[in-house]
Amino acid sequence: MEIYFLGTNAGVPTLQRNVTSVALRLLEERRSFWMFDCGEGTQHQVLRSPLRLGRLEKLFITHLHGDHLFGLPGLLSSRGYQGGTAPLTVYGPPGLKAYLDISLSVSQSRIPYKLEVVEHNGGLIFEDDSFKVESALLEHRIDSYGYRVIEKDRPGSLNTERLKAYGLKPGPLYGVLKSGRDVTTDEGITITAAEVLSEPKRGRIVTVLGDTRPCGNSIPLAREADLLVHEATFSHDLARMARDYHHSTTVQAAEIAKEAGARQLLLTHFSSRYGSLDELIPLLDEARSIFSETLLAEEFRLYPVERKTGN
């Protein structure tokens, strides 16, 4: 599980940074990747990355401002031209389906795969055997949502040496034990799952927040997240401007991470007033003064989501 940024700028693209798009690579977990937001030019960014649109499984839109949305019709169309045939689900606020229906129909774009658009107002929006995704409304000029991706705990590893000592060879009973159930061999020996299974592998939590002022829903979405992606459009000396434009500062993002008990914070969605990476270093220093485990999001860089160990 890794985070990969395709765009980190706010409002409009610059020569240094593209507008917002974040990928969550789940190659080991699902052989796919998920995407959060799709600003203009995202498909060009994908071409410069190790990502392949055919592996895109889910796409989550935080809100319907152009710097988070204008790249979506082109990317959906290109996915088909690049051989993408697997189903794709796009999640987002009400209005998303109308936007896509009009864009794709007027341009006569052909989508040669099953495309499902799920509009939501927050809550549990997806769940299967291995993951669930929760969403909640943030505080922006239009409805903007944050997403909390929760990887479910996975069973521990089987102690194959101990199983061999019982005379149990690989087969269906291994799967039964792996699921946490006890088994009895043909010889009448009962083997409990507890004695041959290691501790479960704790699932990870990734939170990606859309554009927002500091607000009440940010904390539960980010609670004990292994990695929190939070906008930091302005340095803290521009806190009044940030509030007027319904955005957050570096310090506010760090305070959210600290209060929520997150393990790591990635700052993104930087104002164009900060041009080069060097100009962003003071923003990083501001955030680290509150929350030391903070990094600046850099485009085309992988950020592993480490699994927490122990209690």
CSV table of C-alpha atoms in Angstrom, one decimal:
chain,number,residue,atom,x,y,z
A,1,MET,CA,0.0,0.0,0.0
A,2,GLU,CA,1.5,3.3,-1.2
A,3,ILE,CA,0.5,6.9,-1.8
A,4,TYR,CA,1.6,8.4,-5.1
A,5,PHE,CA,0.9,12.1,-6.0
A,6,LEU,CA,0.0,13.1,-9.5
A,7,GLY,CA,-0.8,16.7,-8.7
A,8,THR,CA,-0.2,18.8,-5.6
A,9,ASN,CA,-1.1,22.4,-6.6
A,10,ALA,CA,-4.2,24.4,-5.7
A,11,GLY,CA,-6.4,26.2,-8.2
A,12,VAL,CA,-4.5,26.0,-11.4
A,13,PRO,CA,-1.5,24.1,-12.7
A,14,THR,CA,2.0,25.7,-12.7
A,15,LEU,CA,5.2,24.7,-14.4
A,16,GLN,CA,6.3,23.1,-11.2
A,17,ARG,CA,3.1,21.3,-10.1
A,18,ASN,CA,-0.1,20.0,-11.6
A,19,VAL,CA,-3.5,20.3,-9.9
A,20,THR,CA,-4.9,17.8,-7.5
A,21,SER,CA,-4.8,14.0,-7.9
A,22,VAL,CA,-3.7,11.3,-5.5
A,23,ALA,CA,-3.3,7.6,-6.2
A,24,LEU,CA,-3.4,4.8,-3.6
A,25,ARG,CA,-1.5,1.9,-5.0
A,26,LEU,CA,-2.9,-1.5,-3.8
A,27,LEU,CA,-0.9,-3.8,-6.0
A,28,GLU,CA,-0.1,-6.4,-3.4
A,29,GLU,CA,-3.6,-6.1,-1.8
A,30,ARG,CA,-5.8,-6.0,-4.9
A,31,ARG,CA,-3.6,-5.8,-8.0
A,32,SER,CA,-5.1,-2.4,-8.6
A,33,PHE,CA,-5.0,1.3,-7.6
A,34,TRP,CA,-7.5,3.8,-6.4
A,35,MET,CA,-7.5,7.5,-7.3
A,36,PHE,CA,-8.7,10.5,-5.3
A,37,ASP,CA,-9.6,13.6,-7.4
A,38,CYS,CA,-8.7,14.1,-11.1
A,39,GLY,CA,-7.7,17.6,-11.9
A,40,GLU,CA,-7.0,18.8,-15.5
A,41,GLY,CA,-4.0,17.0,-17.0
A,42,THR,CA,-4.1,14.0,-14.7
A,43,GLN,CA,-4.0,11.6,-17.6
A,44,HIS,CA,-0.8,13.2,-18.8
A,45,GLN,CA,0.7,12.8,-15.3
A,46,VAL,CA,-0.3,9.1,-15.4
A,47,LEU,CA,1.7,8.7,-18.6
A,48,ARG,CA,4.8,9.9,-16.7
A,49,SER,CA,4.2,7.5,-13.8
A,50,PRO,CA,4.3,3.7,-13.2
A,51,LEU,CA,0.5,3.6,-13.0
A,52,ARG,CA,-1.6,1.9,-15.7
A,53,LEU,CA,-5.1,3.1,-16.2
A,54,GLY,CA,-6.3,-0.5,-16.8
A,55,ARG,CA,-5.6,-1.2,-13.2
A,56,LEU,CA,-7.6,1.8,-11.9
A,57,GLU,CA,-10.5,0.2,-9.9
A,58,LYS,CA,-12.1,3.1,-8.0
A,59,LEU,CA,-12.0,6.8,-8.3
A,60,PHE,CA,-13.2,9.1,-5.5
A,61,ILE,CA,-14.0,12.8,-6.1
A,62,THR,CA,-13.9,15.0,-3.0
A,63,HIS,CA,-15.8,17.9,-4.5
A,64,LEU,CA,-16.9,19.4,-7.9
A,65,HIS,CA,-14.4,22.3,-8.2
A,66,GLY,CA,-12.5,22.2,-11.5
A,67,ASP,CA,-9.0,21.7,-10.1
A,68,HIS,CA,-10.3,18.4,-8.7
A,69,LEU,CA,-12.6,17.3,-11.5
A,70,PHE,CA,-11.8,18.7,-15.0
A,71,GLY,CA,-9.4,15.8,-15.9
A,72,LEU,CA,-12.0,13.1,-15.3
A,73,PRO,CA,-13.8,12.9,-18.7
A,74,GLY,CA,-10.5,12.7,-20.5
A,75,LEU,CA,-9.1,10.1,-18.2
A,76,LEU,CA,-12.2,7.9,-18.4
A,77,SER,CA,-12.0,8.0,-22.2
A,78,SER,CA,-8.3,7.4,-22.3
A,79,ARG,CA,-8.7,4.4,-20.0
A,80,GLY,CA,-10.7,2.7,-22.8
A,81,TYR,CA,-8.2,3.6,-25.5
A,82,GLN,CA,-5.4,2.2,-23.3
A,83,GLY,CA,-7.0,-1.2,-23.1
A,84,GLY,CA,-8.9,-0.8,-19.8
A,85,THR,CA,-11.8,-3.3,-19.8
A,86,ALA,CA,-12.3,-4.0,-16.1
A,87,PRO,CA,-15.3,-2.2,-14.4
A,88,LEU,CA,-14.6,1.2,-12.8
A,89,THR,CA,-16.6,2.9,-10.1
A,90,VAL,CA,-16.5,6.6,-9.5
A,91,TYR,CA,-17.7,8.0,-6.2
A,92,GLY,CA,-18.5,11.7,-5.5
A,93,PRO,CA,-21.0,14.3,-4.4
A,94,PRO,CA,-24.4,14.8,-6.0
A,95,GLY,CA,-24.0,16.5,-9.4
A,96,LEU,CA,-21.1,14.2,-10.4
A,97,LYS,CA,-23.3,12.0,-12.6
A,98,ALA,CA,-24.8,14.9,-14.5
A,99,TYR,CA,-21.4,16.3,-15.1
A,100,LEU,CA,-20.1,13.1,-16.6
A,101,ASP,CA,-23.3,12.3,-18.5
A,102,ILE,CA,-23.1,15.7,-20.3
A,103,SER,CA,-19.4,15.7,-20.8
A,104,LEU,CA,-19.2,12.1,-22.3
A,105,SER,CA,-22.4,12.4,-24.3
A,106,VAL,CA,-21.7,15.8,-25.9
A,107,SER,CA,-18.2,14.7,-26.8
A,108,GLN,CA,-19.5,11.3,-28.0
A,109,SER,CA,-16.9,9.6,-25.9
A,110,ARG,CA,-17.0,5.8,-26.0
A,111,ILE,CA,-16.5,4.0,-22.7
A,112,PRO,CA,-15.9,0.3,-23.5
A,113,TYR,CA,-16.1,-0.9,-19.9
A,114,LYS,CA,-18.7,-0.9,-17.2
A,115,LEU,CA,-18.7,2.6,-15.6
A,116,GLU,CA,-20.7,3.0,-12.4
A,117,VAL,CA,-21.1,6.5,-10.8
A,118,VAL,CA,-22.1,6.5,-7.2
A,119,GLU,CA,-23.2,9.8,-5.7
A,120,HIS,CA,-23.2,10.0,-1.9
A,121,ASN,CA,-23.8,12.3,1.0
A,122,GLY,CA,-21.2,10.6,3.3
A,123,GLY,CA,-21.3,7.6,5.5
A,124,LEU,CA,-20.1,4.1,4.6
A,125,ILE,CA,-19.8,4.1,0.8
A,126,PHE,CA,-18.0,0.9,0.1
A,127,GLU,CA,-17.2,-2.4,1.8
A,128,ASP,CA,-16.0,-5.8,0.8
A,129,ASP,CA,-14.0,-8.6,2.5
A,130,SER,CA,-10.7,-6.6,2.7
A,131,PHE,CA,-11.6,-2.9,2.7
A,132,LYS,CA,-14.2,-0.4,3.6
A,133,VAL,CA,-14.4,3.3,2.8
A,134,GLU,CA,-16.1,5.9,4.9
A,135,SER,CA,-16.8,9.5,4.0
A,136,ALA,CA,-17.9,12.7,5.8
A,137,LEU,CA,-18.7,16.3,4.8
A,138,LEU,CA,-16.0,18.9,5.4
A,139,GLU,CA,-16.2,22.7,5.3
A,140,HIS,CA,-15.6,24.3,2.0
A,141,ARG,CA,-17.4,26.8,-0.4
A,142,ILE,CA,-19.2,23.8,-1.9
A,143,ASP,CA,-19.9,20.4,-0.5
A,144,SER,CA,-16.5,18.7,-0.1
A,145,TYR,CA,-15.9,15.3,1.4
A,146,GLY,CA,-13.0,13.5,3.1
A,147,TYR,CA,-12.4,9.7,2.6
A,148,ARG,CA,-11.2,7.2,5.2
A,149,VAL,CA,-9.9,4.0,3.7
A,150,ILE,CA,-9.8,1.1,6.2
A,151,GLU,CA,-7.9,-2.0,5.5
A,152,LYS,CA,-9.5,-4.9,7.5
A,153,ASP,CA,-7.2,-7.0,9.7
A,154,ARG,CA,-5.8,-10.1,7.9
A,155,PRO,CA,-5.3,-13.5,9.5
A,156,GLY,CA,-1.8,-14.2,10.9
A,157,SER,CA,0.6,-16.7,9.2
A,158,LEU,CA,0.4,-20.4,9.8
A,159,ASN,CA,3.3,-22.1,11.7
A,160,THR,CA,4.0,-24.7,9.1
A,161,GLU,CA,6.7,-26.4,11.1
A,162,ARG,CA,4.3,-27.0,14.0
A,163,LEU,CA,1.7,-28.3,11.5
A,164,LYS,CA,4.3,-30.7,10.1
A,165,ALA,CA,4.9,-32.0,13.6
A,166,TYR,CA,1.2,-32.9,13.8
A,167,GLY,CA,1.6,-34.7,10.5
A,168,LEU,CA,-0.7,-32.3,8.7
A,169,LYS,CA,0.2,-31.7,5.1
A,170,PRO,CA,-0.9,-28.7,3.1
A,171,GLY,CA,-4.5,-29.0,2.0
A,172,PRO,CA,-8.0,-27.8,2.8
A,173,LEU,CA,-7.5,-28.0,6.6
A,174,TYR,CA,-4.8,-25.3,6.3
A,175,GLY,CA,-7.5,-22.9,5.0
A,176,VAL,CA,-9.8,-23.8,7.8
A,177,LEU,CA,-7.1,-23.0,10.4
A,178,LYS,CA,-6.1,-19.8,8.5
A,179,SER,CA,-9.7,-18.7,8.9
A,180,GLY,CA,-9.4,-19.1,12.7
A,181,ARG,CA,-11.3,-22.3,13.1
A,182,ASP,CA,-10.0,-25.4,14.9
A,183,VAL,CA,-9.7,-28.7,13.0
A,184,THR,CA,-9.5,-32.4,13.9
A,185,THR,CA,-7.3,-34.7,11.8
A,186,ASP,CA,-8.2,-38.1,10.5
A,187,GLU,CA,-6.1,-39.5,13.4
A,188,GLY,CA,-8.4,-37.7,15.9
A,189,ILE,CA,-6.0,-35.0,16.9
A,190,THR,CA,-7.5,-31.6,17.5
A,191,ILE,CA,-5.4,-28.6,16.4
A,192,THR,CA,-6.5,-25.2,17.6
A,193,ALA,CA,-6.0,-22.2,15.3
A,194,ALA,CA,-4.6,-20.2,18.2
A,195,GLU,CA,-1.6,-22.5,18.6
A,196,VAL,CA,-0.6,-22.5,14.9
A,197,LEU,CA,-1.5,-18.9,13.9
A,198,SER,CA,0.6,-15.8,14.5
A,199,GLU,CA,-1.0,-12.5,15.5
A,200,PRO,CA,-3.4,-11.1,12.9
A,201,LYS,CA,-1.9,-8.5,10.5
A,202,ARG,CA,-3.3,-5.2,11.6
A,203,GLY,CA,-5.1,-3.3,8.8
A,204,ARG,CA,-3.9,0.2,7.9
A,205,ILE,CA,-5.9,3.4,7.6
A,206,VAL,CA,-5.4,6.1,5.0
A,207,THR,CA,-7.4,9.3,5.1
A,208,VAL,CA,-7.6,11.7,2.2
A,209,LEU,CA,-9.3,15.0,3.0
A,210,GLY,CA,-10.7,17.3,0.3
A,211,ASP,CA,-10.5,21.1,0.4
A,212,THR,CA,-11.6,22.3,3.8
A,213,ARG,CA,-11.3,24.7,6.7
A,214,PRO,CA,-10.6,23.0,10.0
A,215,CYS,CA,-13.9,21.3,11.0
A,216,GLY,CA,-15.4,18.7,13.3
A,217,ASN,CA,-15.5,15.9,10.8
A,218,SER,CA,-11.7,16.0,10.1
A,219,ILE,CA,-10.9,14.5,13.4
A,220,PRO,CA,-13.0,11.3,13.2
A,221,LEU,CA,-12.0,10.8,9.6
A,222,ALA,CA,-8.3,11.0,10.5
A,223,ARG,CA,-8.5,9.2,13.9
A,224,GLU,CA,-5.4,7.0,14.3
A,225,ALA,CA,-4.8,7.0,10.5
A,226,ASP,CA,-1.5,5.5,9.5
A,227,LEU,CA,-1.3,8.2,6.9
A,228,LEU,CA,-3.3,11.5,6.6
A,229,VAL,CA,-3.3,13.5,3.4
A,230,HIS,CA,-4.4,17.0,4.3
A,231,GLU,CA,-4.4,20.3,2.3
A,232,ALA,CA,-2.1,23.1,3.3
A,233,THR,CA,-2.9,25.8,0.8
A,234,PHE,CA,-1.3,28.6,2.9
A,235,SER,CA,1.4,29.2,5.4
A,236,HIS,CA,0.0,30.1,8.8
A,237,ASP,CA,0.6,33.9,8.5
A,238,LEU,CA,-2.2,33.8,5.9
A,239,ALA,CA,-4.7,32.1,8.3
A,240,ARG,CA,-7.3,34.8,7.7
A,241,MET,CA,-7.0,34.4,3.9
A,242,ALA,CA,-7.2,30.6,4.4
A,243,ARG,CA,-10.5,31.0,6.3
A,244,ASP,CA,-11.9,33.4,3.8
A,245,TYR,CA,-11.2,31.0,0.9
A,246,HIS,CA,-12.3,27.9,3.0
A,247,HIS,CA,-8.9,26.4,3.1
A,248,SER,CA,-6.4,25.3,5.8
A,249,THR,CA,-2.9,26.4,6.8
A,250,THR,CA,0.1,24.2,7.5
A,251,VAL,CA,-0.4,24.6,11.3
A,252,GLN,CA,-4.1,23.8,11.1
A,253,ALA,CA,-3.3,20.6,9.2
A,254,ALA,CA,-0.7,19.6,11.7
A,255,GLU,CA,-3.1,20.3,14.6
A,256,ILE,CA,-5.7,18.0,13.0
A,257,ALA,CA,-3.1,15.2,12.6
A,258,LYS,CA,-1.9,15.6,16.2
A,259,GLU,CA,-5.4,15.7,17.7
A,260,ALA,CA,-6.5,12.7,15.6
A,261,GLY,CA,-3.5,10.6,16.7
A,262,ALA,CA,-2.4,10.1,13.1
A,263,ARG,CA,1.0,8.5,12.5
A,264,GLN,CA,2.1,10.5,9.5
A,265,LEU,CA,0.9,13.6,7.7
A,266,LEU,CA,1.4,14.5,4.1
A,267,LEU,CA,0.8,18.1,3.1
A,268,THR,CA,-0.6,18.9,-0.4
A,269,HIS,CA,-2.7,21.4,-2.4
A,270,PHE,CA,-0.2,24.2,-2.2
A,271,SER,CA,-1.0,27.8,-3.4
A,272,SER,CA,0.8,28.9,-6.6
A,273,ARG,CA,2.5,31.6,-4.6
A,274,TYR,CA,4.9,28.9,-3.4
A,275,GLY,CA,6.8,28.1,-6.6
A,276,SER,CA,9.7,25.8,-6.0
A,277,LEU,CA,10.2,23.0,-3.5
A,278,ASP,CA,12.6,25.3,-1.6
A,279,GLU,CA,9.8,27.8,-1.2
A,280,LEU,CA,7.7,25.1,0.5
A,281,ILE,CA,10.3,24.2,3.1
A,282,PRO,CA,9.1,27.0,5.5
A,283,LEU,CA,5.6,25.4,5.3
A,284,LEU,CA,7.1,22.1,6.2
A,285,ASP,CA,8.9,23.6,9.2
A,286,GLU,CA,5.7,25.3,10.4
A,287,ALA,CA,3.8,22.0,10.4
A,288,ARG,CA,6.7,20.0,12.0
A,289,SER,CA,6.8,22.5,14.9
A,290,ILE,CA,3.3,21.0,15.8
A,291,PHE,CA,3.5,17.5,14.3
A,292,SER,CA,7.0,16.1,13.7
A,293,GLU,CA,6.0,13.3,11.4
A,294,THR,CA,5.1,15.6,8.5
A,295,LEU,CA,6.2,15.4,4.9
A,296,LEU,CA,5.6,17.6,1.8
A,297,ALA,CA,3.8,15.8,-1.0
A,298,GLU,CA,6.0,15.6,-4.1
A,299,GLU,CA,4.7,14.6,-7.4
A,300,PHE,CA,5.9,11.2,-8.8
A,301,ARG,CA,7.2,10.1,-5.5
A,302,LEU,CA,6.0,7.0,-3.6
A,303,TYR,CA,5.1,7.2,0.1
A,304,PRO,CA,4.7,3.7,1.7
A,305,VAL,CA,1.9,3.2,4.2
A,306,GLU,CA,3.7,1.3,6.9
A,307,ARG,CA,1.8,-1.3,8.9
A,308,LYS,CA,1.7,-0.6,12.7
A,309,THR,CA,3.2,-3.3,14.8
A,310,GLY,CA,2.5,-4.1,18.5
A,311,ASN,CA,-0.1,-2.5,20.7
